[in-house]
PDB file of C-alpha atoms and ligand atoms in Angstrom:
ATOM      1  CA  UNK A   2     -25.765 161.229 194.695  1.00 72.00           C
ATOM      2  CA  UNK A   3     -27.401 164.741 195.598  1.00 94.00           C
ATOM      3  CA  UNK A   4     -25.134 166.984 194.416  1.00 95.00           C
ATOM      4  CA  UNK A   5     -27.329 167.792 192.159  1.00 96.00           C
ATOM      5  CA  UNK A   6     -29.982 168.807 194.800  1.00 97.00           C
ATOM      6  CA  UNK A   7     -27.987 170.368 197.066  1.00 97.00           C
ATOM      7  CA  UNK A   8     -25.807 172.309 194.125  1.00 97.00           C
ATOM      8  CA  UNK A   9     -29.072 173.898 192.543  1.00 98.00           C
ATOM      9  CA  UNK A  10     -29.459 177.873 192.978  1.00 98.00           C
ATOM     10  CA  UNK A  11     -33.215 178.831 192.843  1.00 98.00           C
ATOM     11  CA  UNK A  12     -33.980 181.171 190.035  1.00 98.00           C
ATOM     12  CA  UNK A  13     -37.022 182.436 191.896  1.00 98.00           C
ATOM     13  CA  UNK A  14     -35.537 183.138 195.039  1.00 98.00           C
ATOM     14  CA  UNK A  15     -39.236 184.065 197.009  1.00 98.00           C
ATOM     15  CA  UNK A  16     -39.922 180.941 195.978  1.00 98.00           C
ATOM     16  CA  UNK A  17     -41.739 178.683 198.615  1.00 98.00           C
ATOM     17  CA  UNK A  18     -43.740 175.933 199.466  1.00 98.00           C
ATOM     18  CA  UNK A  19     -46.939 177.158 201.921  1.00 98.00           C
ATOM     19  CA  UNK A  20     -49.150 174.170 203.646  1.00 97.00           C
ATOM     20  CA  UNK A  21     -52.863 173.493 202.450  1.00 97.00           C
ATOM     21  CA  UNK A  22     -55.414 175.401 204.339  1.00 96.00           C
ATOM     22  CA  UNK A  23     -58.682 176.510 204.544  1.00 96.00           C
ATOM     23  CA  UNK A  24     -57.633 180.451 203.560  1.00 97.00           C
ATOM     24  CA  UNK A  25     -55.658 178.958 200.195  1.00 98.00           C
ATOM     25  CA  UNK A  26     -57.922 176.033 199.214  1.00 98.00           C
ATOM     26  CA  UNK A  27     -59.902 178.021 196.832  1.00 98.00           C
ATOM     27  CA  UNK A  28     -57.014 179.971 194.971  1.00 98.00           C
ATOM     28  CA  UNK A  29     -54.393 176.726 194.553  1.00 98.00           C
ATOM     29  CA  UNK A  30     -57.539 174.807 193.651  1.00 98.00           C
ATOM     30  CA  UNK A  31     -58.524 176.419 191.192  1.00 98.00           C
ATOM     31  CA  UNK A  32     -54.898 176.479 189.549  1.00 98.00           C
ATOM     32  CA  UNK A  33     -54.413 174.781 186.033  1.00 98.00           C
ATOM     33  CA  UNK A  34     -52.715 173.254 183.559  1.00 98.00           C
ATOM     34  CA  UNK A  35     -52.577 173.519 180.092  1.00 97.00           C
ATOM     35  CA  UNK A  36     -55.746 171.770 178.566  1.00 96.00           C
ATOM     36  CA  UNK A  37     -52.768 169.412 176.742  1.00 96.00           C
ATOM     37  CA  UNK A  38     -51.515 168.144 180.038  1.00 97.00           C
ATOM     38  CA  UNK A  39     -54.437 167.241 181.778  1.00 94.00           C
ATOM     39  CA  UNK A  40     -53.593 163.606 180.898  1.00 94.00           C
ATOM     40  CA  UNK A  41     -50.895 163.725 182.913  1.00 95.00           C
ATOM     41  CA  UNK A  42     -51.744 165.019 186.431  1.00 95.00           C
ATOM     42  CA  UNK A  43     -55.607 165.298 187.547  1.00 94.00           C
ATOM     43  CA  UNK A  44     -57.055 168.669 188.918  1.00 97.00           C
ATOM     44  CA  UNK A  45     -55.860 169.914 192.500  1.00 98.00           C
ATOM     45  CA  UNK A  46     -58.947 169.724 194.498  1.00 98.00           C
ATOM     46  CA  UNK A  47     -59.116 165.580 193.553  1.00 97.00           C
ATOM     47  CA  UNK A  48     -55.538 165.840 194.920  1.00 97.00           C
ATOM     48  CA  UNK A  49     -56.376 167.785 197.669  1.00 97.00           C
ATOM     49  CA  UNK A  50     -59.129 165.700 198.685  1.00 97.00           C
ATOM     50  CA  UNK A  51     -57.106 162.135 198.087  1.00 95.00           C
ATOM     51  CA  UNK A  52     -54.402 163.329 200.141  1.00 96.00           C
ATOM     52  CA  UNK A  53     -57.598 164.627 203.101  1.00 96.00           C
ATOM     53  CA  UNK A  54     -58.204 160.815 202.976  1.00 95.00           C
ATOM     54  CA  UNK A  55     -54.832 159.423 203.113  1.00 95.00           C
ATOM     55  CA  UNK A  56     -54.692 161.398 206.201  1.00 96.00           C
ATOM     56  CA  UNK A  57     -57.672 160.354 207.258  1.00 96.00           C
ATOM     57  CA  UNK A  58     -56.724 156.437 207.013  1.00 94.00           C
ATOM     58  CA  UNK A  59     -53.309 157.348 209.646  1.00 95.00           C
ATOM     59  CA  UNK A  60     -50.983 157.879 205.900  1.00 95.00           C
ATOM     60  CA  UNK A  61     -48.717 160.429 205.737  1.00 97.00           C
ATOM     61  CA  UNK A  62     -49.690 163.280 203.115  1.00 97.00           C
ATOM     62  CA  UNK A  63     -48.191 166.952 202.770  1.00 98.00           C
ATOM     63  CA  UNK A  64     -49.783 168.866 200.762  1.00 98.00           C
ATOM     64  CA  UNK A  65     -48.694 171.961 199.407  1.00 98.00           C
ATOM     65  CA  UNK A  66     -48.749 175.514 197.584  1.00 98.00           C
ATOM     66  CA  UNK A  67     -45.932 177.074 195.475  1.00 98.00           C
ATOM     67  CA  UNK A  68     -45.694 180.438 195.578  1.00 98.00           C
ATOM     68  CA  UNK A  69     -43.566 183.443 194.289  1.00 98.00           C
ATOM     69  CA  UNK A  70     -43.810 185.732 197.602  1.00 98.00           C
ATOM     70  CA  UNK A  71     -47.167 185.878 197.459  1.00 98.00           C
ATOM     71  CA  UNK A  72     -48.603 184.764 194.635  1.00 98.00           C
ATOM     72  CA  UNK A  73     -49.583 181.152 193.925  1.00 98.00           C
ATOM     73  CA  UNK A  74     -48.130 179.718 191.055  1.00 98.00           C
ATOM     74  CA  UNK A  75     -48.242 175.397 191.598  1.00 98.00           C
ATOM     75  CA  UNK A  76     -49.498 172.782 193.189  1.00 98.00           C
ATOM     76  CA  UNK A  77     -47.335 169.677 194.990  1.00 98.00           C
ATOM     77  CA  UNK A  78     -48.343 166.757 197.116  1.00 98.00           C
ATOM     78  CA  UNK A  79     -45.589 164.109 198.771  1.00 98.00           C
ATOM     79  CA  UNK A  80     -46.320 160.927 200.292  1.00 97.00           C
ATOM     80  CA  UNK A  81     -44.364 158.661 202.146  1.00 96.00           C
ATOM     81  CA  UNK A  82     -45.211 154.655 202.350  1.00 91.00           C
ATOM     82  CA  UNK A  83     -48.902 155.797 201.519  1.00 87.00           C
ATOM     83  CA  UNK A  84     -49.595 153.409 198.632  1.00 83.00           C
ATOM     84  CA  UNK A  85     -51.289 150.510 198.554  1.00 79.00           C
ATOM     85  CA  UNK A  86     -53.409 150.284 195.565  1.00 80.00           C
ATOM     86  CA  UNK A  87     -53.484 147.370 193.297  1.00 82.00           C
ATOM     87  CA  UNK A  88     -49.848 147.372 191.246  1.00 82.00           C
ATOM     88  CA  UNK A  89     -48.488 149.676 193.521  1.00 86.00           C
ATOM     89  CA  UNK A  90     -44.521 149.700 192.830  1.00 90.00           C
ATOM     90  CA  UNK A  91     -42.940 148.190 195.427  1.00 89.00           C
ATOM     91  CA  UNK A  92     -40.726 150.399 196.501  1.00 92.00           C
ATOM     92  CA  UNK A  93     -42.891 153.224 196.656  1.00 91.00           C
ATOM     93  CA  UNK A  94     -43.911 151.422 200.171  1.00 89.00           C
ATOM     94  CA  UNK A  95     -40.407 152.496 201.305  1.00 91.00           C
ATOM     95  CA  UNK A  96     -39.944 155.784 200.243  1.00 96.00           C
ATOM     96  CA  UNK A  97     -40.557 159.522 200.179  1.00 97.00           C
ATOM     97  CA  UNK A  98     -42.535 160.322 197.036  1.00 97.00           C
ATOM     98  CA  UNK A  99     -42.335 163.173 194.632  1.00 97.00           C
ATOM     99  CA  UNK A 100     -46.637 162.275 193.826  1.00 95.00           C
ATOM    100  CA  UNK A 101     -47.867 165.694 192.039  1.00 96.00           C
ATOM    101  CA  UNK A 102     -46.516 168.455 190.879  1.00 98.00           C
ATOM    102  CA  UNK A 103     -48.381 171.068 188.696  1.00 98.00           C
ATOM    103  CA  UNK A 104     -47.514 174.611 187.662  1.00 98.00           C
ATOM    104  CA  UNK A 105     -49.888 176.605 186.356  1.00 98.00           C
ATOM    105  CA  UNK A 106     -50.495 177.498 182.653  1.00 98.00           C
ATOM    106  CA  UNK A 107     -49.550 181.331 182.646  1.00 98.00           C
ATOM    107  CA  UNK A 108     -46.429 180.596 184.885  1.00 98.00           C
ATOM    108  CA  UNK A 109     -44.986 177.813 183.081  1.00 98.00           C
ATOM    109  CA  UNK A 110     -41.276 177.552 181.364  1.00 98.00           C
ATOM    110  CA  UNK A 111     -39.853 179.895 183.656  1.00 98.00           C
ATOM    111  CA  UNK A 112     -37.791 178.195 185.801  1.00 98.00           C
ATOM    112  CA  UNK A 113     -41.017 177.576 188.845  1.00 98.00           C
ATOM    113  CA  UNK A 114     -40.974 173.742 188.142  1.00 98.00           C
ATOM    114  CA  UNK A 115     -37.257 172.998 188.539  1.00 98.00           C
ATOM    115  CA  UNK A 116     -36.949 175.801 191.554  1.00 98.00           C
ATOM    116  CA  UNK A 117     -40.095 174.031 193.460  1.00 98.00           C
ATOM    117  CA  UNK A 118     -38.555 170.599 192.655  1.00 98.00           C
ATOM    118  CA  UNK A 119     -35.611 171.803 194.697  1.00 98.00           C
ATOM    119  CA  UNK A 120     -37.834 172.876 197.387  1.00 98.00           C
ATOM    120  CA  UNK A 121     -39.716 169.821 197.419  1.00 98.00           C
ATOM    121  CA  UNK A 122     -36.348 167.535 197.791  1.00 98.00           C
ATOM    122  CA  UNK A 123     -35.122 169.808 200.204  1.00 98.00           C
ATOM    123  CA  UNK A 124     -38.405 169.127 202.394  1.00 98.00           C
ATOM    124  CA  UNK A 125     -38.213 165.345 201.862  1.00 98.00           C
ATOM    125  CA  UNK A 126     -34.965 164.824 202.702  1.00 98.00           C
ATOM    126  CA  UNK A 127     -35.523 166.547 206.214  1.00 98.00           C
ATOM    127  CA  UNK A 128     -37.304 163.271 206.276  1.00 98.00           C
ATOM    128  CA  UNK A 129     -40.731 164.711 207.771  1.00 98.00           C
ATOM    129  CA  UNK A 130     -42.216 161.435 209.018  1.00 97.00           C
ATOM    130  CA  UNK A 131     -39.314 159.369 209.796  1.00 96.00           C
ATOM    131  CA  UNK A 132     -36.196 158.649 207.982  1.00 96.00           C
ATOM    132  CA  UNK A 133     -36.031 156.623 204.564  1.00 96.00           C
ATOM    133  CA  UNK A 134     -33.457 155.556 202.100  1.00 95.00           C
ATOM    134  CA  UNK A 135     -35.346 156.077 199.034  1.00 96.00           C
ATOM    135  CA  UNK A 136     -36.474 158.757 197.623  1.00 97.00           C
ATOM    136  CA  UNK A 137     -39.124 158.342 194.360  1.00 97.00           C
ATOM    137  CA  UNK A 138     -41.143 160.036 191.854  1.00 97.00           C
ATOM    138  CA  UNK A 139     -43.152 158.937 188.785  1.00 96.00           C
ATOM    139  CA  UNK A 140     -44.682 160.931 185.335  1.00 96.00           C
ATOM    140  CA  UNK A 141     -47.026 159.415 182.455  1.00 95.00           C
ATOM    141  CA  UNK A 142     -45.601 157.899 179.720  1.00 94.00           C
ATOM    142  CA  UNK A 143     -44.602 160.399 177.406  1.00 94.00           C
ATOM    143  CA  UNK A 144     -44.199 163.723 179.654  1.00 97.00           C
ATOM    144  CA  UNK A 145     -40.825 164.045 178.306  1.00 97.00           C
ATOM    145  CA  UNK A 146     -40.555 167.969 180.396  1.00 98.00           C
ATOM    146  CA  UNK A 147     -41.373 165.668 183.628  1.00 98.00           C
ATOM    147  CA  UNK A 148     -38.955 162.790 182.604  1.00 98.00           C
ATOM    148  CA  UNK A 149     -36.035 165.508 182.139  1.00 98.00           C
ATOM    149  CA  UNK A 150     -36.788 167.708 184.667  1.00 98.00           C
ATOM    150  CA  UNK A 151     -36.783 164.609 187.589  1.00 98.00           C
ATOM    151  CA  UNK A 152     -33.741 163.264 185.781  1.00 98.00           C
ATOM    152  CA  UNK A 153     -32.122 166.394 186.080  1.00 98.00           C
ATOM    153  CA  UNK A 154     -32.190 166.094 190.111  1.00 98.00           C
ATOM    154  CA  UNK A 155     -30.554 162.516 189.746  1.00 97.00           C
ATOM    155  CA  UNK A 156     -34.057 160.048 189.540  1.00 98.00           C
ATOM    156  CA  UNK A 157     -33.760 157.393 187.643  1.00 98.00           C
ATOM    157  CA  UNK A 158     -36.327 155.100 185.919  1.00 97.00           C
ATOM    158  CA  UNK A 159     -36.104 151.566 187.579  1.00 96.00           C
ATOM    159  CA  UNK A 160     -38.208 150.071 185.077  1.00 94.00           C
ATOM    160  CA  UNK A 161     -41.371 149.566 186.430  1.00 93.00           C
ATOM    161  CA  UNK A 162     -44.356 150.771 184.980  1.00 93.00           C
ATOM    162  CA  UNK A 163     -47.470 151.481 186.774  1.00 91.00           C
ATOM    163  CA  UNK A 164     -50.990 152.313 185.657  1.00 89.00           C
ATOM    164  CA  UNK A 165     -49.191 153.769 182.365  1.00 91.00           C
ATOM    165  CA  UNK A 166     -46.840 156.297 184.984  1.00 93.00           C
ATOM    166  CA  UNK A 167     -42.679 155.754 185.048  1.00 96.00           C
ATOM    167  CA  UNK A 168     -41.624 154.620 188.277  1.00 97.00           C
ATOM    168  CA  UNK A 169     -37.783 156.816 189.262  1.00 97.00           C
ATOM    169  CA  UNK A 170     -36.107 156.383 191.635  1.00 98.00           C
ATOM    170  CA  UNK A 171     -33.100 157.769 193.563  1.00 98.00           C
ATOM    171  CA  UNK A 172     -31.390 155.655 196.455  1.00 96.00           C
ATOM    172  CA  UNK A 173     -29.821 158.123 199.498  1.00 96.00           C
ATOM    173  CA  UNK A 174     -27.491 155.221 200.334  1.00 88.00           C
TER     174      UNK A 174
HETATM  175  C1  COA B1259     -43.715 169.636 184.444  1.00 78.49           C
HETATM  176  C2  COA B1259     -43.942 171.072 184.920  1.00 78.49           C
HETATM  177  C3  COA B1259     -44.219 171.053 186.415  1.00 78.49           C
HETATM  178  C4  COA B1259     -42.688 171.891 184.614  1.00 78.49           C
HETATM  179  O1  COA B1259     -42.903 173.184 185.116  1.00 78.49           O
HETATM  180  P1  COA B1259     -42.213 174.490 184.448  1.00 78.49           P
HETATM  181  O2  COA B1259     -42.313 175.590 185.435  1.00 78.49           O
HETATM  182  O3  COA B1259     -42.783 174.737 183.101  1.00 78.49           O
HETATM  183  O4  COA B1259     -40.707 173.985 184.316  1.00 78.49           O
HETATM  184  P2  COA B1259     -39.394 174.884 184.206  1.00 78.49           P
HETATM  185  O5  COA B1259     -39.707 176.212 183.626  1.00 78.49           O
HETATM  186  O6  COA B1259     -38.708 174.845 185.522  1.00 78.49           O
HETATM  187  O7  COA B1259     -38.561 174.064 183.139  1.00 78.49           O
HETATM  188  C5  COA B1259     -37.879 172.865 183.450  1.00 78.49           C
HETATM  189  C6  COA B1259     -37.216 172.364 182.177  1.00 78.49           C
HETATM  190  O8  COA B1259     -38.218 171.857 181.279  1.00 78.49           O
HETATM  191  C7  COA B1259     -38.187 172.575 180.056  1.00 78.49           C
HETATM  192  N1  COA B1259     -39.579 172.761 179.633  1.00 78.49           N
HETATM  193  C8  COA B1259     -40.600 173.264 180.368  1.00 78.49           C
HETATM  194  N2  COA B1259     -41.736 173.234 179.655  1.00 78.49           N
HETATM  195  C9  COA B1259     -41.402 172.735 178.445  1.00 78.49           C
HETATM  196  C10 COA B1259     -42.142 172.454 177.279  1.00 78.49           C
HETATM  197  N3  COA B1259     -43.464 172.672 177.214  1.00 78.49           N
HETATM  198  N4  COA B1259     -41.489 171.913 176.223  1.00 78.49           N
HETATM  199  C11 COA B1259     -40.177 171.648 176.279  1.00 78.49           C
HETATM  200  N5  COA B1259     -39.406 171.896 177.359  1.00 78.49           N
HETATM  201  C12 COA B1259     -40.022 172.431 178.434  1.00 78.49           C
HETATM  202  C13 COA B1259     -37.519 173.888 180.373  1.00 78.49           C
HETATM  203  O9  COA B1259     -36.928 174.451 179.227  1.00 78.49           O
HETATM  204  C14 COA B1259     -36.496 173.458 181.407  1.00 78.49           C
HETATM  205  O10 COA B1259     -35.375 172.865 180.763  1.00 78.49           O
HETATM  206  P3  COA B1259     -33.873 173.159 181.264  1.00 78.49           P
HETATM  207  O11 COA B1259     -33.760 172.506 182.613  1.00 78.49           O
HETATM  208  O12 COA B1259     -33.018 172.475 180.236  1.00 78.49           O
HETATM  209  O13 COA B1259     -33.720 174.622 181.326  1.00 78.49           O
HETATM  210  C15 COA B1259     -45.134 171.748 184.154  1.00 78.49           C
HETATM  211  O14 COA B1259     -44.897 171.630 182.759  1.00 78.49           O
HETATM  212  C16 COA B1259     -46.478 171.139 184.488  1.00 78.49           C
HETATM  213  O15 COA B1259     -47.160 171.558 185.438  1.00 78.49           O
HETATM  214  N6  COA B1259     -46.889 170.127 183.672  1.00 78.49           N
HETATM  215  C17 COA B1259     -48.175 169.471 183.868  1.00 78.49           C
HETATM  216  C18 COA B1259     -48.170 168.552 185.089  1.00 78.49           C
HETATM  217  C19 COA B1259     -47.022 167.568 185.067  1.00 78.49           C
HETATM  218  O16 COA B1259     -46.637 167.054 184.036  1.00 78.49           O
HETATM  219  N7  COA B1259     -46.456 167.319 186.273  1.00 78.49           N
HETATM  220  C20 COA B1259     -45.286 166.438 186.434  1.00 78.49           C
HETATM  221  C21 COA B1259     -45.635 165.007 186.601  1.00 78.49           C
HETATM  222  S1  COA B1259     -46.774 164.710 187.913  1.00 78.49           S
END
């Protein structure tokens, strides 16, 4: 079931994820998308600041920068059991979740989205705030690079949809 994960040989190998803080706010902030993809994940500091919150209410929340050695190049968040809005999918209350990932414009289609993916499994499945059998993920409707690119790691749709995102899914046992 994660052969896949564990198989996959970063591209970028100074690739890594660096924690949130007050000295790389600004820069990973201030990272963006292309104007075309906006619909499907929001700006970083509204991430930023949801995930501050989530924290804030006792949720787990790790919030992160991607960069190349030293330079910053994406954006990720992952959550575990901290959903509870209204049409939450169930089983993202019993899970670690894949909830944003962004590369930036001028560093896109070069192999940062799939390497950071890796990264970002890798960190879930040490399992950060106590063990899970689920792992899950979601994109908008129509982000076919997301769809493939979460696919490609072994997620799978379980066919619920949720405020217009796919929910995937992929089961560690
Ligand atoms: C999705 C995203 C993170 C991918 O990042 P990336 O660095 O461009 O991805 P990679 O270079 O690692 O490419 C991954 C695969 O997608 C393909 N791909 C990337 N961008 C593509 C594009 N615009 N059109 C078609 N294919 C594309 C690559 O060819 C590659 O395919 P392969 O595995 O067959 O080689 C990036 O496009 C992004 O930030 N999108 C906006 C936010 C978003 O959609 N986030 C995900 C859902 S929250």
């Amino acid at each position: 079931m994660l052969e896949a994960i564990k198989n996959y040989e970063l591209k970028h190998k100074n690739l890594r994820l660096v924690e949130v803080t007050t000295k790389n706010y600004w820069e990973l902030g201030f990272l963006k998308t292309k104007r075309s993809q906006a619909k499907f994940v929001g700006p970083n500091f509204y991430g930023m600041a949801y995930a501050y919150a989530t924290v804030a209410e006792g949720k787990f929340a790790a919030v992160f920068g991607i960069y190349d050695g030293e330079t910053p190049v994406g954006y990720a968040m992952v959550g575990h059991n901290s959903y509870d809005y209204e049409g939450c999918p169930e089983v993202c209350k019993h899970s670690y979740d894949l909830w944003r990932l962004m590369i930036d414009k001028h560093y896109q289609k070069k192999g940062y989205g799939k390497d950071a993916t890796k990264l970002l499994l890798d960190y879930m499945l040490t399992f950060p705030d106590g063990e899970e059998d689920m792992l899950t993920t979601s994109y908008e409707e129509g982000n076919v690079v997301a769809k493939k690119l979460y696919e490609s790691f072994g997620f799978v749709s379980n066919g619920e949809i949720s405020h217009g995102e796919v929910t995937m899914v992929l089961p560690l046992k």
